[in-house]
Short mmCIF file of C-alpha atoms (C1' of nucleotides) in Angstrom, two decimals:
data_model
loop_
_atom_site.label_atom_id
_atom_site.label_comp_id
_atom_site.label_asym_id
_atom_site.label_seq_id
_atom_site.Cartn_x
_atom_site.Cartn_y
_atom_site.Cartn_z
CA UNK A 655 -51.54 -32.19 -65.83
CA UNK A 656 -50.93 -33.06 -69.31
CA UNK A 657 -47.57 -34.01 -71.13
CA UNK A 658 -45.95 -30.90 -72.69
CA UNK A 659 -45.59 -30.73 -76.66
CA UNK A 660 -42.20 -31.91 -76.62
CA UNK A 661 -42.69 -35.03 -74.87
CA UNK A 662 -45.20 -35.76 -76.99
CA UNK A 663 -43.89 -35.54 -80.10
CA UNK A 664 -40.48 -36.98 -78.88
CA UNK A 665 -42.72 -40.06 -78.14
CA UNK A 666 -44.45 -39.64 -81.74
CA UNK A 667 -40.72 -40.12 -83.20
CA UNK A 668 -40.12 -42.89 -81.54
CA UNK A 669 -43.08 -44.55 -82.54
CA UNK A 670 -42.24 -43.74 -86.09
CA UNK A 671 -38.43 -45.23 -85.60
CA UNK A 672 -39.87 -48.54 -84.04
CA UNK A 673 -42.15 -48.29 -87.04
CA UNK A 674 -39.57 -47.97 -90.11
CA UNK A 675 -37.00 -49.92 -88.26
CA UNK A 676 -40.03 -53.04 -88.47
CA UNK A 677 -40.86 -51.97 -92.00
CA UNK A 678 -37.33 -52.04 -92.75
CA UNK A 679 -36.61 -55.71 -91.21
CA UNK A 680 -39.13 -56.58 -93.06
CA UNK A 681 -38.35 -55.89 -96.22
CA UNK A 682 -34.53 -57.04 -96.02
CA UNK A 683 -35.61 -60.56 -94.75
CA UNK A 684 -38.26 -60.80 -97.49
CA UNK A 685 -35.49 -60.78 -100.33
CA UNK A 686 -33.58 -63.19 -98.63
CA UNK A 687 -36.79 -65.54 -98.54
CA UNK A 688 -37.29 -65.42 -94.53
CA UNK A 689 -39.47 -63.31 -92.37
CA UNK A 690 -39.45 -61.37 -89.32
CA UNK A 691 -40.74 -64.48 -86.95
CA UNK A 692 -38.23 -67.36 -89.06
CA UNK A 693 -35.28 -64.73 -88.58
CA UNK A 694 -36.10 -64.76 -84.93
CA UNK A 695 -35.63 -68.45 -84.64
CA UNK A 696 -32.02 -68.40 -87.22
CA UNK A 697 -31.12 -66.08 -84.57
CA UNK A 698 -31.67 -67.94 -81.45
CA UNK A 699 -30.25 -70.70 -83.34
CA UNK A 700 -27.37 -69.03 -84.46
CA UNK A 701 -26.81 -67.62 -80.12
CA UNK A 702 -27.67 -71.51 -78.33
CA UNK A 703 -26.34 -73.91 -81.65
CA UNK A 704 -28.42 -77.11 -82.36
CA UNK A 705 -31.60 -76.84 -80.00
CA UNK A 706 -34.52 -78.46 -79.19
CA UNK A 707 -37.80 -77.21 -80.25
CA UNK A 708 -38.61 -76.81 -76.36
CA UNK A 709 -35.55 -74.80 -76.15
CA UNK A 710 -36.68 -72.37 -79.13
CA UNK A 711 -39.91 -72.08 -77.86
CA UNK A 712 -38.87 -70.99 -74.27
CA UNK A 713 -35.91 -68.30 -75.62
CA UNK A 714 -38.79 -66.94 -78.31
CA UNK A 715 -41.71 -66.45 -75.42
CA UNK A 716 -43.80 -68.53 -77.82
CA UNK A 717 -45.76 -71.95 -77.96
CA UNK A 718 -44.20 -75.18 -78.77
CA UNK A 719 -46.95 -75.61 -81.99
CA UNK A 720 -45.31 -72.30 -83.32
CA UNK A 721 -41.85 -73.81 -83.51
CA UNK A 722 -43.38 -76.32 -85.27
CA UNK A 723 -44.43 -74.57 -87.79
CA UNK A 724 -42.04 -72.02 -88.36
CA UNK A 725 -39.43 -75.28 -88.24
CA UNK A 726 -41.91 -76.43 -90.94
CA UNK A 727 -41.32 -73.42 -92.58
CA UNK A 728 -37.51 -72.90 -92.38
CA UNK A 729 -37.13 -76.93 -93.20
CA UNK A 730 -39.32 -76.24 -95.94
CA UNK A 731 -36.71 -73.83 -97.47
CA UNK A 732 -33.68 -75.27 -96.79
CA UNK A 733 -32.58 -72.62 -93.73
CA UNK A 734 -32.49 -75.83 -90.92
CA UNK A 735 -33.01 -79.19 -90.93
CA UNK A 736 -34.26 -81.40 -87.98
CA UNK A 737 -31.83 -83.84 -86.43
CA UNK A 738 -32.53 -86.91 -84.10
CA UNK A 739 -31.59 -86.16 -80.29
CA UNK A 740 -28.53 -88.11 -79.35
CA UNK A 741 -30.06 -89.67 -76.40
CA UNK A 742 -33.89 -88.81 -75.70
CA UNK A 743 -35.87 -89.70 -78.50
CA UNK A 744 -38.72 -88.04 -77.98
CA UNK A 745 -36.56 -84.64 -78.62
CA UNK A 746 -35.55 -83.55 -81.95
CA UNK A 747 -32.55 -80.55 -82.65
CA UNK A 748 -32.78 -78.08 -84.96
CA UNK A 749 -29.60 -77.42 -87.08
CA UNK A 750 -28.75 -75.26 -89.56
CA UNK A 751 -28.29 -76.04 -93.11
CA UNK A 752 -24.91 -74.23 -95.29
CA UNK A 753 -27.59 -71.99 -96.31
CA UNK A 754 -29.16 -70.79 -92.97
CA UNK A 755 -25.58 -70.77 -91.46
CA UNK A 756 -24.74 -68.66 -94.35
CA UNK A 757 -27.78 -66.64 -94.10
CA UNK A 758 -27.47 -65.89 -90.57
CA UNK A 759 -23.46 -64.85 -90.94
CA UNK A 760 -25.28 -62.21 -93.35
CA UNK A 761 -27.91 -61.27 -91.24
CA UNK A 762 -24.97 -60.18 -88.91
CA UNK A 763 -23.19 -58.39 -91.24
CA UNK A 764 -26.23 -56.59 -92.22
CA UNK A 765 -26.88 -55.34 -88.69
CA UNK A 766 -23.69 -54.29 -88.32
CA UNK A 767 -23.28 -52.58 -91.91
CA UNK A 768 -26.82 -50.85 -90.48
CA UNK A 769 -25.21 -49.68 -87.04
CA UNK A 770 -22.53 -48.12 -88.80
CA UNK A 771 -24.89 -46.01 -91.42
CA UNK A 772 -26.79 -45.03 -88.49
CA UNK A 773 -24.07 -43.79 -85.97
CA UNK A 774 -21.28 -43.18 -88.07
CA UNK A 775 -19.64 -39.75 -87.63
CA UNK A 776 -21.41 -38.51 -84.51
CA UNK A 777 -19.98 -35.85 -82.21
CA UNK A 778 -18.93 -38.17 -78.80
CA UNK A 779 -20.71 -36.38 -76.46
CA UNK A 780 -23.77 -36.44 -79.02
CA UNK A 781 -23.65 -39.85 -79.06
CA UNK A 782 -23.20 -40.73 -75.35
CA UNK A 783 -26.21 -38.94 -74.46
CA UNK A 784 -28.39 -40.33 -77.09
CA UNK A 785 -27.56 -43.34 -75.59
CA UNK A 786 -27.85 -42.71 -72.17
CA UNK A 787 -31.41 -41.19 -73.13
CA UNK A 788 -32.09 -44.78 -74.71
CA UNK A 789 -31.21 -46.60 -71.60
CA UNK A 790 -33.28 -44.23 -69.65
CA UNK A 791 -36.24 -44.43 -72.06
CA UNK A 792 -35.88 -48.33 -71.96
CA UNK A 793 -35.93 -48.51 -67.96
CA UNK A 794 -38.85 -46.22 -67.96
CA UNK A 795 -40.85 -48.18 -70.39
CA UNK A 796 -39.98 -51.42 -68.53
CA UNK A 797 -41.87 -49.83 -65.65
CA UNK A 798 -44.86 -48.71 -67.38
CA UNK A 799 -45.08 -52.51 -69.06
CA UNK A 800 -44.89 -54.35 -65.26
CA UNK A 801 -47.50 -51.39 -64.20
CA UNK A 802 -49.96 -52.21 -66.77
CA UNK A 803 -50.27 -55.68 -65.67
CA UNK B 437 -13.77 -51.16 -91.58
CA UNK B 438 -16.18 -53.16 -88.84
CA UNK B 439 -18.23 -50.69 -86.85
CA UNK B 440 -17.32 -49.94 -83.21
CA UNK B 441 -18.83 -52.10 -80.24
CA UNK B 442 -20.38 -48.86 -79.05
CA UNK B 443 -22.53 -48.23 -82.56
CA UNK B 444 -23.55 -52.33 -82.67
CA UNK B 445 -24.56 -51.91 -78.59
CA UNK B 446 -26.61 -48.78 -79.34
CA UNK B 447 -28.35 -50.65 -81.99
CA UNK B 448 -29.28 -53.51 -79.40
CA UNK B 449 -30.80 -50.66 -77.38
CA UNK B 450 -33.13 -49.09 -80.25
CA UNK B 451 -34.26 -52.63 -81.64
CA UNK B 452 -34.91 -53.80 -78.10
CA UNK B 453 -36.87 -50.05 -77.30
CA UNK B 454 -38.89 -51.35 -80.67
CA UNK B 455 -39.75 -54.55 -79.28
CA UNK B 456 -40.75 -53.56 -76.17
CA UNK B 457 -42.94 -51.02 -77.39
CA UNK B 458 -44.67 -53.10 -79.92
CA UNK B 459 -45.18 -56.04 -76.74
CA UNK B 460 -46.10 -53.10 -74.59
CA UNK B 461 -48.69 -51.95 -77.34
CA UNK B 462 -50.15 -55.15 -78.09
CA UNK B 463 -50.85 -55.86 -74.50
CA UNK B 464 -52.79 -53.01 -73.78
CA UNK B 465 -54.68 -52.64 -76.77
CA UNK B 466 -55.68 -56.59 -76.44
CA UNK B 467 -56.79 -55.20 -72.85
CA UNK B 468 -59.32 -53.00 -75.13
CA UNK B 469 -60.11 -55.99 -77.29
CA UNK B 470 -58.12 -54.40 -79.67
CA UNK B 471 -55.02 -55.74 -82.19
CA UNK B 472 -52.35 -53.27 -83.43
CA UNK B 473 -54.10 -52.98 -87.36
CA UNK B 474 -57.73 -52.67 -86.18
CA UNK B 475 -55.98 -49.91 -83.48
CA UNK B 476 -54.40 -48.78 -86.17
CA UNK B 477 -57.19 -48.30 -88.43
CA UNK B 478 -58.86 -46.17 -85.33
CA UNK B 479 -56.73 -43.97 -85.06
CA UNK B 480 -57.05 -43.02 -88.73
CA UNK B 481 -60.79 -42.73 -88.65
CA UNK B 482 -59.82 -40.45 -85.59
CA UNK B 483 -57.91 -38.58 -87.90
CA UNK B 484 -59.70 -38.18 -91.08
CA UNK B 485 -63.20 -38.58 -89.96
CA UNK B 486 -65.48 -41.06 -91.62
CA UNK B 487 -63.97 -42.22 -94.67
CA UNK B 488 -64.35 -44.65 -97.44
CA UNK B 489 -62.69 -47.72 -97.21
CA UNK B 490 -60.53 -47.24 -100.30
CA UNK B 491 -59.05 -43.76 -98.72
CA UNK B 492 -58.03 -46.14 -95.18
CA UNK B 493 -56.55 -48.51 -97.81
CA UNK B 494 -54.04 -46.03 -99.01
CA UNK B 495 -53.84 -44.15 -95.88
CA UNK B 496 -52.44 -47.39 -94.25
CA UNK B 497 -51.30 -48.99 -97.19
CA UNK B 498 -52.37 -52.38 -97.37
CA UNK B 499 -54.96 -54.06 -99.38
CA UNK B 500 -58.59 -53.11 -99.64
CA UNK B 501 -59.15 -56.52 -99.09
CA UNK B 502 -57.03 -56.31 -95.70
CA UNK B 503 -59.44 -53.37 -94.83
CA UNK B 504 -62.60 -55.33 -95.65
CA UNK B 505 -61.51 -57.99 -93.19
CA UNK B 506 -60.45 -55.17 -90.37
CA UNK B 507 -63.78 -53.60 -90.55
CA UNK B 508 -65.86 -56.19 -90.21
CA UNK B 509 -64.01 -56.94 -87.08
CA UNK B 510 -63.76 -53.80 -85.85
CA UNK B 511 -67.90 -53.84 -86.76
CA UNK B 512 -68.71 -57.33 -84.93
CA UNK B 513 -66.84 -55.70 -81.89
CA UNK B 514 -68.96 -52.55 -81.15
CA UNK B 515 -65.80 -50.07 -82.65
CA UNK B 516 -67.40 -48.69 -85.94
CA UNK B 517 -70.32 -48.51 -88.49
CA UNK B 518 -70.51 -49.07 -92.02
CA UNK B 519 -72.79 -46.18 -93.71
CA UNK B 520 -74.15 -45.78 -97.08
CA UNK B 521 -72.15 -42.66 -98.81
CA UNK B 522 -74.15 -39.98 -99.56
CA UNK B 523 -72.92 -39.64 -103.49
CA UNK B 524 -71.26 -42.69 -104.52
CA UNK B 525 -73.12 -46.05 -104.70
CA UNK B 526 -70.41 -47.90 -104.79
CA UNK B 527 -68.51 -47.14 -101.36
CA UNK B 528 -69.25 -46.94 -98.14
CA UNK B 529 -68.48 -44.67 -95.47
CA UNK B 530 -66.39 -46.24 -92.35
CA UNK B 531 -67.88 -44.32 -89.06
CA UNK B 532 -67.39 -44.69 -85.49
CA UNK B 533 -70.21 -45.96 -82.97
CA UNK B 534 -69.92 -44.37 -79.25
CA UNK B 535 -67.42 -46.83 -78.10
CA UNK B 536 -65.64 -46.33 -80.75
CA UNK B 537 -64.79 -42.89 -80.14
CA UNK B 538 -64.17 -43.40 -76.73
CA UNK B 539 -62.09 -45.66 -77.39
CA UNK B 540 -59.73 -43.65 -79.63
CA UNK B 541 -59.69 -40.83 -77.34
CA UNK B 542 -58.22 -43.21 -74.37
CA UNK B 543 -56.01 -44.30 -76.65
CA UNK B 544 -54.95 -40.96 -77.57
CA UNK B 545 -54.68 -40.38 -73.44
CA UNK B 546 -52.99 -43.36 -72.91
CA UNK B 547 -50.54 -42.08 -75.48
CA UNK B 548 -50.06 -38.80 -73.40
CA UNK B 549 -49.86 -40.75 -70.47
CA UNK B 550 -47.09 -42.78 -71.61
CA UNK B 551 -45.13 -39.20 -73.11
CA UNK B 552 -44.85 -38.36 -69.55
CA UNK B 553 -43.57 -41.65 -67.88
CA UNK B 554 -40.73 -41.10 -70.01
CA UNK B 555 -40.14 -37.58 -70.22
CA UNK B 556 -40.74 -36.21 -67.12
CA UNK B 557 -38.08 -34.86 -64.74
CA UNK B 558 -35.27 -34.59 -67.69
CA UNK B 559 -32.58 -32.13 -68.02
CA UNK B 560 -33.18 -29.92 -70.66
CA UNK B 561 -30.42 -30.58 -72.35
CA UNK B 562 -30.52 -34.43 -72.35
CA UNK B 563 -34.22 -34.14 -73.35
CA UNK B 564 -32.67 -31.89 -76.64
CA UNK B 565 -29.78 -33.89 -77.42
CA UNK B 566 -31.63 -36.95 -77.54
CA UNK B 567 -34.55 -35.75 -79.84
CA UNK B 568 -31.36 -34.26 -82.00
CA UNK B 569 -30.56 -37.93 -82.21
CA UNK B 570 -33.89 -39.47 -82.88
CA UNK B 571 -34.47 -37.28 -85.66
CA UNK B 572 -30.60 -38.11 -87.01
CA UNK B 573 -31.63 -41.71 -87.05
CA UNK B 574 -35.23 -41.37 -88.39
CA UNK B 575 -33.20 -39.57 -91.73
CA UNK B 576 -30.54 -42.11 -91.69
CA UNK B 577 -32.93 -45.42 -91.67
CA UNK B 578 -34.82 -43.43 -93.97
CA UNK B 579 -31.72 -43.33 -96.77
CA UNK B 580 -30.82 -46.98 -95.97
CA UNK B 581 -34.38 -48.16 -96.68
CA UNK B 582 -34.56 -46.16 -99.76
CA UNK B 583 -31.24 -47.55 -100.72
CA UNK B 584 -31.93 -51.33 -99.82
CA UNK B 585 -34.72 -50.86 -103.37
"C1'" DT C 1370 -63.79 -48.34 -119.03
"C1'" DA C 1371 -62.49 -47.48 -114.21
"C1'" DT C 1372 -63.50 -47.83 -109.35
"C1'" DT C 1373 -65.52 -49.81 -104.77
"C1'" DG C 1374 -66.12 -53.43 -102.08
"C1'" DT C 1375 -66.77 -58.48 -101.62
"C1'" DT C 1376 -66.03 -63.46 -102.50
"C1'" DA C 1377 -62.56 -67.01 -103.41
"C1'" DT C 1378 -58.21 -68.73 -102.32
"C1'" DA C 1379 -53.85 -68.99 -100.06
"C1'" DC C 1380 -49.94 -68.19 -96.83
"C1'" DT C 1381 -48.16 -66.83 -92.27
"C1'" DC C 1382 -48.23 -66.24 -87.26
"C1'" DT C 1383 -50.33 -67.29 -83.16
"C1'" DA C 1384 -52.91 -70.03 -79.41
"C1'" DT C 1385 -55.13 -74.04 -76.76
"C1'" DA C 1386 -56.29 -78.82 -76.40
"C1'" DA C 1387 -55.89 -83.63 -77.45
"C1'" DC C 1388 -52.78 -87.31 -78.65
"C1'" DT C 1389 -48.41 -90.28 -79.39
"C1'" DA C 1390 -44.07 -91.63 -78.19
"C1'" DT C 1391 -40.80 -91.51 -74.90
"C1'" DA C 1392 -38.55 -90.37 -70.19
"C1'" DT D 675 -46.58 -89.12 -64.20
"C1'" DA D 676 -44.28 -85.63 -66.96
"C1'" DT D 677 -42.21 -84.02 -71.24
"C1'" DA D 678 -41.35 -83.37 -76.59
"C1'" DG D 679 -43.44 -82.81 -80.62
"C1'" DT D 680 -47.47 -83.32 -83.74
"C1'" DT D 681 -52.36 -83.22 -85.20
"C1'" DA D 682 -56.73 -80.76 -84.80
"C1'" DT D 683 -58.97 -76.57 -84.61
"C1'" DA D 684 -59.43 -71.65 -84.55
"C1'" DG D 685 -58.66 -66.60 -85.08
"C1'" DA D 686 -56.13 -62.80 -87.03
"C1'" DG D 687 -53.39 -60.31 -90.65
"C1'" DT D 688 -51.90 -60.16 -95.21
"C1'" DA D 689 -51.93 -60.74 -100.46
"C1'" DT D 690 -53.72 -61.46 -105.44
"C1'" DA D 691 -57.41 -62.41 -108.60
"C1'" DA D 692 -62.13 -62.65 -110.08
"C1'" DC D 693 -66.59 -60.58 -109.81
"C1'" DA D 694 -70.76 -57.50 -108.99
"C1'" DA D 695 -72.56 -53.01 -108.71
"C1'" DT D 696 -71.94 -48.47 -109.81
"C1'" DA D 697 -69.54 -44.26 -111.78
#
DNA sequence: TATTGTTATACTCTATAACTATA
DNA sequence: TATAGTTATAGAGTATAACAATA
């Protein structure tokens, strides 16, 4: 039995919302010089303090050689810098330059500032369910993801 | 005025629901030895029929270079034919081989499929309050992009 | 003169495998 | 022997600019 029309096109909206939301992240962290993958690692940095590239690379789900480049990257434009680990050599720590500290303190703002555009007057009960919905949509899809495996 | 811990926690829920879905996507389309853009690029010949490469250049708006590059993928892996058009010299018609169209019709399933995981079994009024909300987002992110020009 | 698609070039993200220096 | 990071290599997505064929 198929899906009825509603469930479909509730699913079509939230396609388009993970869409624009990407769209949007993207063009934000463009004008500040970053992008999507570089703000990933400011953020991780900005949750765990000076890291390892090891570290980064477990927290982001990613390979080690893609820290290195987007450290590359970040070093390259004066968000981090790379710092000798105090005792094993072989290690090195990413740290933030004024300018990626700075950056990141905005990138916090900006989600916040974006929260409250978004949710911002809502009728309670509206907005309890909404977010109940979310947490029920999110379990759901966690299901389907460990499923499709 | 900061916003409240309820609005910044509900925006943690829709950015991680945007995640997941784009993890969730990418996974089972690499299943179909597919990426997101050549998917995506299916599912507009699925919707406009065989077109020229120019039209899926502004229909997904990137580059017609970007598209060049996407076809011949999608070409070298079985998914669609270039074809003379019938007119114009100069451009060529993007079709879809058998696979091809199979392909974008499980996809379209698949998208059913996952419309009921998450629907199914919700109170009516949960189910309406919570598209209420999508939709009050999807015109809110809509005014902050516009804004953030 | 304008448009369609390709070649040329470049940047970014991503991965695996081999290698160096250190634990 | 195992781990941290880099070099080597490769594939994919994206862009602009120059160019050929055609309108």
């Amino acid at each position: 039995m198929p899906p009825t029309a509603q469930q479909v096109s509730a699913l079509d909206l939230v396609l388009e919302l993970a869409m624009l939301l990407d769209d949007d992240l993207t063009q934000h962290l463009g004008r500040q010089g970053l992008t999507v993958s570089r703000a990933h690692l400011l953020w991780e940095l900005g949750r765990a303090g000076p890291v390892t590239q090891q570290a980064l690379a477990r927290a982001m789900g990613v390979s080690a050689r893609n820290i290195t480049g987007l450290v590359d990257g970040l070093a390259a434009t004066g968000f981090v810098a790379r710092q000798a680990h105090p005792t094993d050599r072989r290690a090195t720590l990413v740290t933030f330059t004024k300018k990626g500290e700075k950056t990141v303190q905005a990138l916090q703002r900006g989600q916040q500032e974006l929260a409250q555009q978004l949710f911002t007057g809502w009728p309670d009960h509206q907005f309890g369910t909404f977010v109940t919905g979310l947490r029920e949509v999110l379990a759901r899809l966690r299901l389907a993801s460990q499923e499709g495996r």
